[in-house]
Every structure is written in structure tokens, then in C-alpha cells.
Amino acid sequence: MAKKKELIPEEASCDPAAISLIGYACDVGINTSFERAKDITPCPIGAGGLCCRNCAMGPCRLVGKTDRGVCGATRETVVARNFVRGVATGSAAHSDHGRDLAYTLLEAAEGHAPDYGVRDPYKLMEVAGYLNVDTKDEDGERRPINEIARDVALAAIGEFGRVRGELLYLKRAPQKRQQIWHEQGISPRSIDREIVDLLHRTHIGNDQDAEHLLQEALRCSLGDGWGGSMLATDISDILFGTPAPVLTQANLGVLSDDEVNIIIHGHEPTLSEMVVAAALDPELIEYAKSKGAKGINLAGICCTANETLMRDGIPLAGNFLQQELAILTGAVEAMVVDVQCIMQGLVPVADKYHTELITTSPKVKITGATHIQFDESRAMEIAREIVRRAIDHYPERGETRIPDISNPMVPGFSHEYIDYALGGFYRGSLRPLNDAIMAGRIRGVVANIGCNNARIPHDSLHNYVVTELIKHDVLVVETGCGAIASAKLGYMTPETAFEIAGPGLREVCETVGIPPVLHMGSCVDNSRILTVLSQMATEGGLGEDIADIPAVGLAPEWMSEKALSIATYCVASGAYVIMGGRNPVSGSEEVTRLISEGWEEKVGGRLEFVEEGEEIVRRTLAHIDKKRAALGLPEYDPSQWGKSGDGRMPELLDLPFEERIEAIYGS
Ligand code: NFS
């Protein structure tokens, strides 16, 4: 019998906090996703998209001489159908999240959810404008905030099932982009309709033309990016505040040895914002003290973490592959989850500890977990109940092993804040960013986003590509688990610019006081990146469309279907997108061509899957330089920059005065 492969922690992750806990799990024989990824060999047929199980005549595995399924479906059709089903599911997940927030706003505005309200009225007014909601009455007087909020919520909900026309938010894209969508017939008619339409097409006996299927995937994903996700971001900002920078910490070291630790995990801010408030309640803090704890400590995992991080500075415990590891610290009294990216593997791990895993969404129950269903009308009451339960577990805590590892970070870069940082309150603008790109101080912009994937050493590709890019003067913006990887690495402080960024990027970061890697939020907040790109395109100097900008989207460790939807809407918006890991359409050369060259001809963006970090960086920089050349911008030349700025001060201060003056001003 073959010897079982051993899990080597240093090969499974490059995060020292994760490595120590993976090692511990191996020592005590607790099964985690790292162990399971080692034990389960991925099915090579499914991995390439070649297994069709859309009807009961199959599953048909199109390998070897089998080039058609029982119904006659070709490899192209099967591979494309599998891919677009992923896009539809990802769009559904993001968009349904947006819908739930719109209903929360409606409940709040109508007085049925008394714990919620409009926290950012400016954002409400802006969104009212996009959704054609009047903010003034017939006499020109400002309507009451709650009336506007109600109408905004209803208009937002209407976008999901819009009867005629197309999504209102599409007009937020540059004119040229809107024109391309119209010419290609891919402007989404409503959010839900495109998802249903795409799923309908993949039923047996429907759309059996790979290119045609992929065309609808573009439309469906646009309903996510410029619809469901953008609404999710906007309404979260209205309800919970638009993010601005805040100082906090990232990695498992944020857990506390002498406080009640509660982890919030999942994606929606609705309950977690209430848990944040409940954890500050003096009565509950006293209750925690009565159980022997010093207080209550909250930390987040995945995108719920990103939501509360961006707005409240709640520290990050870790990203997707750290969810089981957090429980292995033995220091977590409760893990409270809502929707998406929650591993069922949490249950057996939590069973070994005093940790209570609590599901809260009406859409998510996990066998073996406690279910406390969330209800907006009793939000604070439920949050308090959850916090109280966590406190009750504190006396059951045994030995803990919290890695003493965390890094400071400054998140909170909403597009509104970036505008403000670059231009101030009265003349907020992206002009300085465009100017820096045009001059070549910033070579280009990369959005590095997406998940962890247990098939790829945890955080390794995120860390590699981000380091290489900022070294080469590329400004990196991030969301999701990619952002958490960079935060843990310590890249999200302005000081990082001195140490790692290339000379031009460093000058910009010093001038504005920003990190070279900007945390822009959760995965639905990729809509913030679309907004920034649109503004850059309309600001002038970088062409007139998103496709003209020297920018690339990366998801080097992707694994979720939401990532497929994000990648597809970024391509449909004109971006070049590279995803790491396995190519899910590798079973068909034709589909691989259709999503790259094929989509580039239609919409200007292309999607590629590349496994090696070096190649991802090479293609990214080549694309940025190609776009710079097409715009007639000067060739990237880092030797021009870095002769000014605070970053040189430590080195200059060591020089005698005369030499220092000469170094600064020349002889
Ligand atoms: Ni995005 Fe966020 Fe992480 Fe991936 Fe999951 S948490 S929505 S899907 S795993 S980045």
C-alpha cells in the first residue's frame, strides 16, 4: 500500500500564524482543509470542465475518444455550460446579498427595523440620483430622509426584477463602454433575469453554441458588477457609513488571551454591525467580567471581516483558509456566520473545542451548528443574545495557542475617500492619480482580488504578485481575501512604500500619505474599483474607456464561483483579467480562445488562467506597458524617480551637511 503523503505546514501556507496552527493540527490529528486538499485528488475531467451532469443520461465524461455526450453535446458546449453556470451562481450570490441589504434599508426606512437607520445621508442622496429618486418635493424642499431612503430601497429592489429597459447603474460607466454593451447586446435588462436566462440556457437541449452561451455570461455578470454588487456596496454605505481610513491589525494574533473572542465570518454586514455594537455594551462587558474575562474582543474572517474592518476597524483574524485555524487557537468562544465561504469543516473542528458555531442566515444552516435566525426587526436583541452565549462559553476555555503574530494596517479606501485623499474636500478628484500614471511615476494600476485556494500554498501567489508589482511602481488596490493576505504581510501601511515600493510609487505614497496597496473592501466592493476605473476614464488623459487604462485585474488564488462572475464582469467592463490556479475551461481550446481573444474582440477585455506567479507578473506588466504605449505615454523609466521625498531622509541624514545638500540639489 502506498504511504500516505504527509502535510508539510511550510508548504501549505506562507503565513507564519497559519503554519504554526497547521502544524498543531497535524500533531493532534485534527482534520483541516489543508489536510483534505492533500488527500483528495481533484478529478482531472471535472477540473477541465469536461464532465456534464446536466441530465440523467450522464454524467458524461468527455475524454479520450468520447467527444460528445449522450445528447450529442460537444466538448465546447459542455465546457462553456459548466463555466457559465459558475458565473450565474456567483452573480446570484453577490446580487442576492445586495437585495437583502435593500430590504434592510426598506425595513429601516419604514420603521420596522428600529436598530438600523441612514448613517450616510450624502451617499443616500448620491444613490437617489442614480436611481431617479426625487430628493426634493414639488415645492423644492428636501424630502424627509426616511422617505428618500424608502424610495431608494424600492428602486433598488426594482432593479432585480426590472420589467423594461436596462439597469439604471449602467449609466455610471464611461459613455464608450455603454456603447460597447449596447452594440454587443449585453446590457443587463434586470439582475435576476440575466441569472435565470443564463441558467435556462444550460438546461439540456438549450443553448448549444459555446460563443453564444459565453455572450450571455457577459451580460449576466454585468448585472452583478454594475447591479447587485454595486447596490450592495452603496446600500451598505448608506446604512453603515462610507469607509475612511482607520488604524487596526491583521492576523490571528488579534485574538485575545484574556477576553471573550467572537469571530464574525461570512459576507453581510447586517448582523455583524449589530454584534459590533453589542460588544461595546457596558452591560455585556460587565457580564463578560463576571465570567472572569477582561472584556469582549471581536475579530473577522473573510468578507464580513472586510465589511466591519472598513467601517469600524474591527481587526482581521484571517482569510478564507484560516477559518478552521482560528478555532484551533482554542481561544474562540463563538464563531458567528452569515452567508458564503463558510466551510462545513468548521463543525467537526469546533466540536473539539468549547467554540459554538452559530449560523444566522435564513439561507444557511449547517448540520451540527447552532442556528439563531437573524431578523432585522429584532437585530440588536439577537446580537446581544449571541454575544451573551459567547460569554457563557468563556469559563469552558481550555489551553490556548494564539500565534503572537499580527501586523498593523490602514484599510478604508472607499472611492469617495480616494477622491478626498487626492483632491481634498472641495476639489476631490482622481486627477493626481491620472497625472501620476501619465508621467510614469505610477506605471499602472492592478486590482488584486479574490480568494484563497487550498490547492495553492496559502497566500503565496497573492504575496508574490503584490510584492513584484509594487516594486515595479504599480499601484495595487485590493478586496476580499487577497486584501487580507496583503494586510497580514504588513503591506497596508504608508511605511511599506519606503521599504518595498518602486521609486515613483513611493513618491506618490509619500506625498499623499497612502500605502502602496489600498484595501477597498469586501468582494462586492469590487464595484468600488469599477467606479474608480470609470472616473479615471472620464477624468481625461487615459483614453475614454476602462479598456484604455493601463490596468489589470488579478485573482491569483481564486476558488469561488463569485470570482468567476467578478472576472467576467471585469472583462465585460474592458479589463484584462488573469486568474491563477487551474483553468476551468482547459478541456476546450476553443472555449479558452473564446474567453481570451474572442472576448477581447467583442468587449476589449480578456480572461486568462495562468498558474505561475512569474508569468502572471510578466503578462501584467507587459499589458500595462502596451496600454501606456497605445495612449502615447512615456515609456516606464524608474530611474527618473525617487530622488525626492521623505524616503531618502534616513540615508541623507547620515551624510555631512554639505554632502546632503549636494545629494538633494546637485553640485
Ligand atoms: Ni470573495 Fe469574500 Fe474570500 Fe473568495 Fe470568499 S471571502 S466574497 S469569495 S474566499 S475572496
XYZ file of C-alpha atoms and ligand atoms in Angstrom:
677
model
C 0.000 0.000 0.000
C 1.324 3.470 -0.920
C 2.466 5.521 2.025
C 0.134 8.385 2.876
C 1.539 11.772 1.840
C 2.478 13.988 4.742
C 1.239 17.521 5.089
C 4.156 19.924 5.424
C 2.879 23.132 7.022
C 5.555 25.330 5.411
C 4.430 24.074 2.001
C 0.746 24.582 2.759
C 0.966 28.268 3.685
C 3.428 31.109 3.769
C 1.721 32.828 6.692
C 3.657 32.036 9.899
C 0.483 32.177 12.020
C -1.215 29.658 9.739
C 1.893 27.461 9.569
C 2.056 27.135 13.354
C -1.594 26.073 13.600
C -1.453 23.719 10.615
C 1.489 22.073 12.369
C -0.510 21.829 15.573
C -3.487 20.306 13.706
C -1.158 17.675 12.222
C 0.316 16.907 15.646
C -3.047 16.363 17.324
C -4.741 14.784 14.300
C -7.407 17.419 13.651
C -8.559 17.400 10.070
C -8.482 20.717 8.194
C -8.942 21.836 4.592
C -5.150 21.717 4.162
C -5.154 18.019 5.061
C -8.190 17.279 2.888
C -6.688 19.070 -0.119
C -3.693 16.778 0.225
C -5.853 13.663 0.497
C -8.335 14.398 -2.277
C -7.014 14.314 -5.817
C -9.090 16.653 -7.951
C -10.942 14.905 -10.757
C -8.992 15.865 -13.897
C -12.094 15.541 -16.077
C -14.201 17.890 -13.989
C -11.237 20.227 -13.479
C -11.123 20.970 -17.199
C -14.898 21.406 -17.398
C -15.419 18.155 -19.339
C -17.917 16.388 -17.087
C -21.565 17.041 -17.965
C -24.146 16.119 -15.354
C -26.954 18.334 -16.570
C -29.321 15.411 -17.160
C -29.900 11.841 -16.014
C -28.428 10.268 -19.156
C -24.997 11.165 -17.813
C -22.785 12.114 -16.181
C -20.952 12.158 -19.499
C -17.207 12.425 -19.228
C -15.866 13.779 -22.481
C -12.383 12.307 -22.535
C -10.357 10.150 -24.871
C -12.374 9.217 -27.926
C -15.620 10.460 -26.352
C -16.089 13.873 -27.859
C -19.858 14.152 -27.450
C -22.257 13.438 -24.600
C -25.279 11.123 -24.942
C -27.372 14.063 -26.216
C -24.631 14.949 -28.675
C -23.319 17.971 -26.736
C -19.777 18.774 -27.833
C -16.809 19.465 -25.599
C -17.104 23.184 -26.351
C -20.727 23.218 -25.274
C -20.124 21.222 -22.102
C -17.088 23.267 -21.041
C -18.849 26.561 -21.761
C -22.010 25.415 -19.960
C -20.065 24.454 -16.852
C -18.242 27.766 -16.868
C -21.337 29.906 -17.310
C -23.179 28.001 -14.574
C -20.409 29.146 -12.252
C -20.855 32.728 -13.431
C -24.614 32.519 -12.836
C -24.184 31.143 -9.315
C -21.563 33.731 -8.442
C -23.800 36.533 -9.757
C -26.717 35.127 -7.776
C -24.709 35.052 -4.541
C -23.425 38.618 -4.808
C -26.679 40.023 -6.067
C -28.894 38.333 -3.510
C -26.643 39.846 -0.852
C -27.405 43.246 -2.436
C -31.127 42.517 -2.440
C -31.091 41.650 1.265
C -29.430 44.951 2.055
C -32.045 46.801 0.002
C -34.769 45.105 2.069
C -32.958 46.064 5.273
C -32.927 49.690 4.098
C -36.639 49.450 3.306
C -37.439 47.974 6.724
C -35.342 50.656 8.406
C -36.944 53.481 6.422
C -40.453 52.223 7.218
C -39.654 51.883 10.899
C -39.768 48.078 11.052
C -36.058 47.676 11.794
C -35.512 50.210 14.555
C -31.859 49.331 15.116
C -30.927 50.482 11.622
C -31.006 53.890 10.006
C -29.349 56.069 7.419
C -25.810 56.646 8.612
C -24.547 58.355 5.451
C -27.182 60.764 4.090
C -24.734 62.132 1.481
C -24.380 58.718 -0.041
C -28.157 58.302 0.080
C -28.556 61.489 -1.967
C -25.977 60.356 -4.486
C -27.610 56.954 -4.903
C -31.046 58.596 -5.158
C -29.680 60.473 -8.156
C -28.542 57.285 -9.890
C -31.892 55.601 -9.224
C -34.000 58.576 -10.357
C -35.454 59.113 -6.880
C -36.510 62.694 -6.140
C -34.772 64.189 -3.155
C -36.989 67.298 -3.189
C -40.749 67.727 -3.188
C -42.785 69.834 -5.667
C -42.005 72.953 -3.654
C -38.307 72.363 -3.948
C -38.000 71.364 -0.285
C -35.810 68.451 0.793
C -37.972 65.378 1.388
C -37.584 63.622 4.761
C -34.580 61.286 4.797
C -36.646 58.211 5.549
C -38.951 58.867 2.607
C -35.967 59.160 0.284
C -34.445 56.030 1.847
C -37.693 54.117 1.321
C -37.875 55.158 -2.343
C -34.195 54.354 -2.872
C -34.763 50.900 -1.352
C -37.808 50.295 -3.540
C -35.981 51.487 -6.653
C -33.052 49.213 -5.793
C -35.342 46.220 -5.256
C -36.999 47.105 -8.575
C -33.681 46.669 -10.380
C -33.690 42.951 -9.558
C -36.926 42.368 -11.439
C -36.948 45.387 -13.744
C -39.714 44.918 -16.303
C -38.447 47.100 -19.164
C -35.270 48.853 -20.232
C -31.908 48.160 -18.641
C -30.179 48.612 -15.293
C -30.026 52.237 -14.191
C -26.481 51.929 -12.836
C -25.094 51.201 -16.311
C -25.038 54.935 -16.901
C -22.263 55.176 -14.295
C -19.896 53.595 -16.837
C -17.997 55.717 -19.398
C -20.079 56.556 -22.495
C -17.889 54.464 -24.755
C -18.333 51.408 -22.511
C -22.106 51.798 -22.520
C -21.997 51.977 -26.298
C -19.998 48.720 -26.498
C -22.551 46.991 -24.255
C -25.370 48.195 -26.500
C -23.612 47.165 -29.693
C -22.922 43.715 -28.261
C -26.440 43.394 -26.856
C -25.136 42.658 -23.366
C -26.642 45.485 -21.309
C -28.410 43.637 -18.476
C -32.185 44.027 -18.544
C -32.539 43.225 -14.867
C -30.373 41.475 -12.296
C -32.475 38.356 -11.711
C -33.491 37.915 -15.327
C -29.960 37.510 -16.627
C -29.165 34.901 -13.980
C -32.315 32.922 -14.779
C -31.777 33.353 -18.520
C -28.231 32.001 -18.243
C -29.299 29.014 -16.125
C -32.171 28.310 -18.505
C -29.735 28.169 -21.409
C -27.666 25.493 -19.699
C -30.572 23.072 -19.284
C -30.394 20.071 -21.581
C -31.375 20.847 -25.108
C -30.988 24.614 -24.989
C -28.156 26.902 -25.970
C -25.551 24.674 -27.623
C -23.220 27.232 -29.065
C -20.258 27.999 -26.795
C -19.812 31.553 -28.040
C -23.489 32.339 -27.588
C -23.520 30.890 -24.066
C -20.462 32.932 -23.139
C -22.071 36.083 -24.535
C -24.933 35.753 -22.057
C -22.393 35.144 -19.273
C -21.009 38.615 -20.027
C -24.480 40.114 -19.675
C -25.296 38.155 -16.529
C -22.049 39.145 -14.824
C -22.610 42.818 -15.668
C -25.847 42.540 -13.723
C -23.691 41.525 -10.771
C -20.869 44.086 -11.086
C -22.937 47.100 -12.130
C -26.099 45.852 -10.408
C -26.271 43.565 -7.405
C -22.744 44.153 -6.123
C -22.802 47.900 -6.726
C -26.128 48.162 -4.932
C -24.762 46.036 -2.074
C -21.837 48.426 -1.652
C -23.933 51.578 -1.918
C -26.654 50.450 0.455
C -24.103 49.155 2.983
C -22.509 52.606 2.907
C -25.901 54.277 3.376
C -26.772 52.047 6.336
C -23.395 51.645 7.999
C -21.281 54.540 6.729
C -18.892 55.078 3.830
C -15.429 53.819 4.798
C -12.485 56.084 5.525
C -9.022 55.099 6.785
C -8.699 53.643 10.248
C -5.746 52.007 12.004
C -6.121 48.370 13.014
C -4.367 44.965 12.962
C -4.434 41.786 10.914
C -3.772 38.097 11.601
C -4.605 35.566 14.285
C -2.553 37.427 16.865
C -5.516 39.815 17.179
C -7.295 37.178 19.284
C -7.068 37.886 22.972
C -5.891 35.533 25.679
C -7.919 37.150 28.421
C -11.069 38.390 26.687
C -14.084 36.666 25.191
C -13.251 36.222 21.483
C -16.076 36.321 18.969
C -15.337 35.779 15.289
C -17.695 37.145 12.680
C -17.425 35.340 9.377
C -19.234 35.364 6.058
C -20.251 38.349 3.968
C -23.129 40.511 5.104
C -22.627 43.493 7.395
C -26.241 43.484 8.623
C -25.870 41.285 11.703
C -22.151 41.823 12.231
C -22.641 45.586 12.628
C -25.089 44.801 15.429
C -22.618 42.373 17.037
C -20.035 45.182 16.911
C -22.471 47.438 18.783
C -23.424 44.707 21.277
C -19.768 44.009 22.067
C -19.442 47.636 23.210
C -22.477 47.412 25.501
C -21.256 48.139 29.071
C -23.762 45.671 30.494
C -22.393 42.843 28.341
C -18.817 43.844 29.095
C -19.664 43.634 32.803
C -21.242 40.241 32.181
C -18.011 39.102 30.486
C -16.060 40.299 33.507
C -18.391 38.367 35.795
C -17.249 35.237 33.946
C -13.580 36.025 34.505
C -12.788 37.701 31.164
C -11.302 41.188 30.848
C -13.748 42.174 28.120
C -15.097 41.240 24.699
C -12.890 41.058 21.636
C -14.261 40.884 18.082
C -12.335 39.801 15.015
C -13.357 38.878 11.489
C -12.754 36.266 8.823
C -13.441 36.601 5.071
C -15.632 39.401 3.783
C -17.788 40.020 6.866
C -14.390 40.868 8.299
C -13.700 43.244 5.439
C -17.050 44.988 5.942
C -16.578 45.663 9.669
C -12.872 46.344 9.170
C -13.513 49.056 6.605
C -16.111 50.864 8.681
C -15.274 50.145 12.309
C -11.650 48.999 12.264
C -12.588 45.574 13.670
C -9.322 43.593 13.313
C -8.887 40.828 10.772
C -8.308 37.343 12.177
C -7.571 35.990 8.713
C -8.780 34.990 5.282
C -10.685 32.011 3.862
C -8.165 29.269 4.655
C -7.770 30.454 8.236
C -11.345 29.855 9.369
C -10.689 26.413 10.847
C -7.312 27.553 12.159
C -8.942 30.323 14.189
C -10.860 27.703 16.176
C -7.669 25.669 16.651
C -6.297 28.509 18.781
C -8.685 27.260 21.466
C -9.470 30.897 22.189
C -12.685 31.420 20.216
C -15.890 31.333 22.250
C -18.221 31.784 19.266
C -17.898 31.928 15.509
C -20.927 33.726 14.081
C -21.511 33.137 10.384
C -23.960 34.522 7.848
C -23.607 33.604 4.154
C -20.954 32.380 1.683
C -17.459 30.884 2.023
C -18.269 29.121 5.301
C -16.681 25.662 5.416
C -18.715 22.748 6.703
C -15.398 21.537 8.102
C -15.835 24.114 10.881
C -18.333 21.854 12.668
C -16.001 18.922 13.466
C -13.203 21.323 14.435
C -15.500 23.349 16.720
C -16.736 20.074 18.256
C -13.255 19.515 19.650
C -13.300 22.850 21.475
C -15.655 24.975 23.537
C -16.372 27.084 20.435
C -20.007 27.466 19.433
C -20.557 27.781 15.706
C -23.678 29.888 15.169
C -25.418 30.161 11.809
C -27.722 33.155 11.454
C -28.956 33.476 7.878
C -32.345 32.088 6.826
C -30.390 30.766 3.803
C -27.636 28.948 5.685
C -27.954 26.125 8.167
C -25.053 23.758 8.817
C -25.752 20.382 10.384
C -24.271 20.358 13.855
C -24.145 24.156 14.271
C -26.462 26.232 16.466
C -28.964 28.190 14.392
C -30.115 31.553 15.709
C -32.061 33.063 12.874
C -31.467 36.697 12.238
C -34.425 39.033 11.987
C -33.878 42.731 11.205
C -36.820 43.766 13.358
C -35.047 42.377 16.462
C -31.463 42.905 15.295
C -29.881 44.234 18.471
C -31.736 41.774 20.676
C -30.404 38.860 18.603
C -26.884 40.278 18.541
C -26.958 40.638 22.321
C -28.185 37.061 22.698
C -25.288 35.832 20.553
C -22.708 37.839 22.496
C -24.160 36.573 25.785
C -23.884 32.959 24.572
C -20.272 33.543 23.633
C -19.558 34.947 27.091
C -21.170 31.889 28.671
C -18.583 29.708 26.922
C -15.600 31.629 28.290
C -15.302 29.576 31.525
C -15.139 26.412 29.372
C -11.988 27.636 27.600
C -9.010 25.286 27.897
C -5.422 25.733 26.814
C -4.925 28.366 24.115
C -2.320 28.725 21.388
C -2.805 32.131 19.804
C 0.127 32.843 17.465
C 1.725 36.092 18.554
C 1.604 37.354 15.004
C -0.250 40.361 13.617
C 0.595 43.438 11.585
C -0.730 46.989 11.653
C -2.832 48.109 8.705
C -4.786 51.088 7.415
C -7.890 49.996 5.465
C -10.883 52.135 4.466
C -10.144 53.253 0.905
C -13.607 53.771 -0.496
C -13.595 55.551 -3.855
C -15.008 58.573 -2.040
C -12.015 58.613 0.288
C -9.527 58.173 -2.566
C -11.097 61.227 -4.239
C -10.767 63.146 -0.997
C -7.193 61.996 -0.329
C -6.106 63.136 -3.773
C -8.020 66.379 -4.024
C -9.364 67.478 -0.654
C -12.948 68.189 0.376
C -13.706 70.920 -2.173
C -11.906 69.533 -5.182
C -11.918 65.776 -4.633
C -10.723 64.180 -7.854
C -8.656 61.427 -9.360
C -6.671 63.973 -11.403
C -3.450 63.452 -9.400
C -3.695 59.691 -9.962
C -4.174 60.118 -13.703
C -1.299 62.620 -13.768
C 0.988 60.241 -11.891
C 0.208 57.458 -14.374
C 0.645 59.777 -17.339
C 4.027 60.963 -16.036
C 5.096 57.374 -15.351
C 5.559 57.742 -11.586
C 2.858 55.125 -11.325
C 3.322 52.587 -14.105
C -0.265 51.346 -13.914
C -2.923 50.015 -11.579
C -3.670 46.420 -10.607
C -6.730 45.167 -8.766
C -5.602 42.059 -6.901
C -8.661 40.326 -5.547
C -10.266 37.020 -4.740
C -9.923 34.009 -2.569
C -7.510 31.516 -1.109
C -7.454 28.086 -2.662
C -6.279 25.017 -0.735
C -4.646 23.757 -3.954
C -2.239 26.700 -3.861
C 0.061 27.380 -0.894
C -2.000 29.768 1.229
C -1.320 33.451 0.373
C 1.768 32.547 -1.669
C 0.595 33.906 -5.010
C -1.065 36.982 -3.507
C 2.142 37.833 -1.680
C 4.373 37.184 -4.666
C 2.439 39.162 -7.265
C 1.739 42.118 -4.974
C 5.385 42.402 -3.911
C 6.611 42.292 -7.501
C 4.040 44.781 -8.709
C 4.627 47.460 -6.105
C 8.380 47.046 -6.644
C 7.702 47.904 -10.270
C 5.707 51.030 -9.412
C 2.265 49.540 -9.910
C -0.378 50.847 -7.506
C -2.299 47.866 -6.143
C -5.915 48.043 -4.988
C -7.396 45.024 -3.258
C -10.564 43.484 -1.897
C -11.607 40.143 -0.402
C -9.147 37.545 0.808
C -6.374 38.958 -1.369
C -6.598 42.174 0.621
C -6.396 40.212 3.872
C -3.227 38.461 2.630
C -1.518 41.806 1.988
C -2.725 43.207 5.300
C -1.192 40.253 7.158
C 2.028 40.790 5.250
C 2.184 44.349 6.570
C 1.745 45.976 3.159
C -1.155 48.181 4.146
C 0.666 50.934 5.963
C 2.183 54.024 4.322
C 5.588 52.965 5.683
C 5.595 49.941 3.350
C 6.095 52.349 0.499
C 9.521 53.330 1.884
C 10.634 49.756 2.169
C 9.280 47.959 -0.874
C 7.603 50.210 -3.425
C 9.456 51.311 -6.543
C 10.768 54.903 -6.602
C 7.869 56.545 -8.451
C 5.101 54.846 -6.498
C 6.985 55.641 -3.302
C 6.989 59.356 -4.145
C 3.240 59.321 -4.703
C 2.581 57.390 -1.486
C 4.763 59.789 0.484
C 3.047 62.831 -0.986
C -0.485 61.613 -0.354
C 0.273 59.558 2.766
C -1.245 56.325 1.490
C 0.002 52.725 1.441
C 1.099 51.321 -1.939
C -1.595 48.665 -1.509
C -5.082 50.033 -0.881
C -7.769 47.989 0.856
C -11.050 48.791 -0.894
C -13.322 46.357 0.925
C -15.149 43.083 0.506
C -15.704 41.234 -2.762
C -18.979 43.024 -3.525
C -16.897 46.189 -3.170
C -15.124 45.372 -6.401
C -17.851 47.716 -7.564
C -15.777 50.478 -5.920
C -12.940 49.516 -8.270
C -15.296 49.775 -11.260
C -16.259 53.248 -10.074
C -12.618 54.331 -9.747
C -11.822 52.978 -13.221
C -14.830 54.807 -14.686
C -13.761 58.041 -13.050
C -10.194 57.579 -14.313
C -11.509 57.075 -17.837
C -13.702 60.175 -17.719
C -11.140 62.345 -15.892
C -9.086 62.667 -19.096
C -5.594 61.735 -20.221
C -6.005 57.974 -20.045
C -8.281 57.431 -23.021
C -12.024 57.398 -22.831
C -12.844 53.899 -21.685
C -11.847 51.418 -18.974
C -10.185 49.312 -21.692
C -7.770 52.188 -22.421
C -6.379 52.427 -18.868
C -3.051 50.698 -18.030
C -4.781 48.413 -15.546
C -5.113 44.667 -14.941
C -7.332 42.535 -12.677
C -5.812 39.530 -10.880
C -7.315 36.724 -8.800
C -4.260 34.509 -8.298
C -5.762 32.176 -5.676
C -9.394 32.161 -6.795
C -11.682 29.272 -5.947
C -15.294 30.513 -5.689
C -17.940 30.916 -8.358
C -18.271 34.530 -7.264
C -14.705 35.019 -8.500
C -15.777 33.743 -11.935
C -18.570 36.287 -12.030
C -16.234 39.095 -10.925
C -13.664 38.142 -13.547
C -16.339 38.042 -16.236
C -17.837 41.438 -15.385
C -14.361 42.977 -15.232
C -13.683 41.613 -18.726
C -17.081 42.877 -19.910
C -16.103 46.259 -18.469
C -12.952 46.269 -20.624
C -10.302 44.859 -18.279
C -7.596 42.284 -18.843
C -8.046 39.671 -16.103
C -5.628 36.923 -15.107
C -6.713 34.205 -12.723
C -4.257 31.839 -11.068
C -4.623 28.139 -10.432
C -6.308 25.737 -12.774
C -8.051 26.754 -15.973
C -11.672 25.537 -15.593
C -12.156 25.658 -19.357
C -8.908 23.853 -20.206
C -10.967 20.972 -21.608
C -11.693 23.048 -24.676
C -9.122 25.022 -26.630
C -11.966 26.774 -28.381
C -13.555 27.999 -25.129
C -10.119 29.061 -23.848
C -9.769 31.084 -27.068
C -13.304 32.492 -26.863
C -12.812 33.954 -23.378
C -9.463 35.487 -24.310
C -9.152 36.584 -27.950
C -12.878 36.165 -28.551
C -13.939 38.408 -25.710
C -11.172 40.898 -26.455
C -12.563 41.401 -29.959
C -16.048 41.937 -28.596
C -15.559 43.965 -25.418
C -11.861 44.884 -25.184
C -11.160 42.794 -22.087
C -9.832 39.238 -21.935
C -9.685 36.411 -19.414
C -6.699 34.118 -18.989
C -5.783 31.428 -16.482
C -2.096 31.299 -15.566
C -0.626 29.078 -12.867
C 2.834 30.554 -12.245
C 3.296 33.784 -10.338
C 6.239 34.902 -12.513
C 4.160 34.580 -15.658
C 1.214 36.416 -14.069
C 3.522 39.338 -13.262
C 5.185 39.255 -16.680
C 1.873 39.374 -18.524
C 0.534 42.048 -16.194
C 3.476 44.400 -16.728
C 3.500 43.714 -20.470
C -0.187 44.637 -20.695
C 0.313 47.810 -18.668
C 3.219 48.858 -20.902
C 1.198 48.045 -24.022
C -1.645 50.259 -22.829
C 0.793 53.040 -21.930
C 2.242 52.891 -25.429
C -1.218 52.926 -27.018
C -2.009 56.104 -25.064
C 1.265 57.687 -26.216
C 2.543 57.889 -22.629
C 6.281 57.916 -21.888
C 7.930 54.544 -21.514
C 8.193 53.404 -17.909
C 11.578 54.535 -16.575
C 12.042 54.180 -12.799
C 15.465 55.863 -12.886
C 13.713 59.233 -13.183
C 12.050 58.981 -9.800
C 12.879 58.587 -6.159
C 15.310 61.489 -5.885
C 12.927 63.401 -3.705
C 10.779 62.600 -0.787
C 10.891 61.546 2.803
C 12.009 58.043 1.957
C 15.550 59.276 1.384
C 15.733 61.154 4.663
C 17.212 58.395 6.856
C 20.007 57.848 4.324
C 20.550 61.603 3.806
C 20.649 62.431 7.481
C 23.700 60.216 7.833
C 25.633 62.459 5.426
C 27.608 65.577 6.421
C 25.614 68.779 5.711
C 27.463 69.774 2.527
C 27.121 66.342 1.007
C 23.474 66.206 2.000
C 22.764 69.487 0.179
C 24.655 68.230 -2.832
C 22.722 64.971 -2.817
C 19.433 66.847 -2.771
C 20.165 69.763 -5.094
C 23.173 68.594 -7.070
C 26.547 70.334 -7.066
Ni -14.671 36.755 -2.381
Fe -15.342 37.040 0.171
Fe -12.679 35.243 0.267
Fe -13.192 34.455 -2.082
Fe -14.873 34.072 -0.206
S -14.496 35.580 1.391
S -16.617 37.275 -1.497
S -15.267 34.524 -2.446
S -12.961 33.287 -0.307
S -12.408 36.452 -1.586
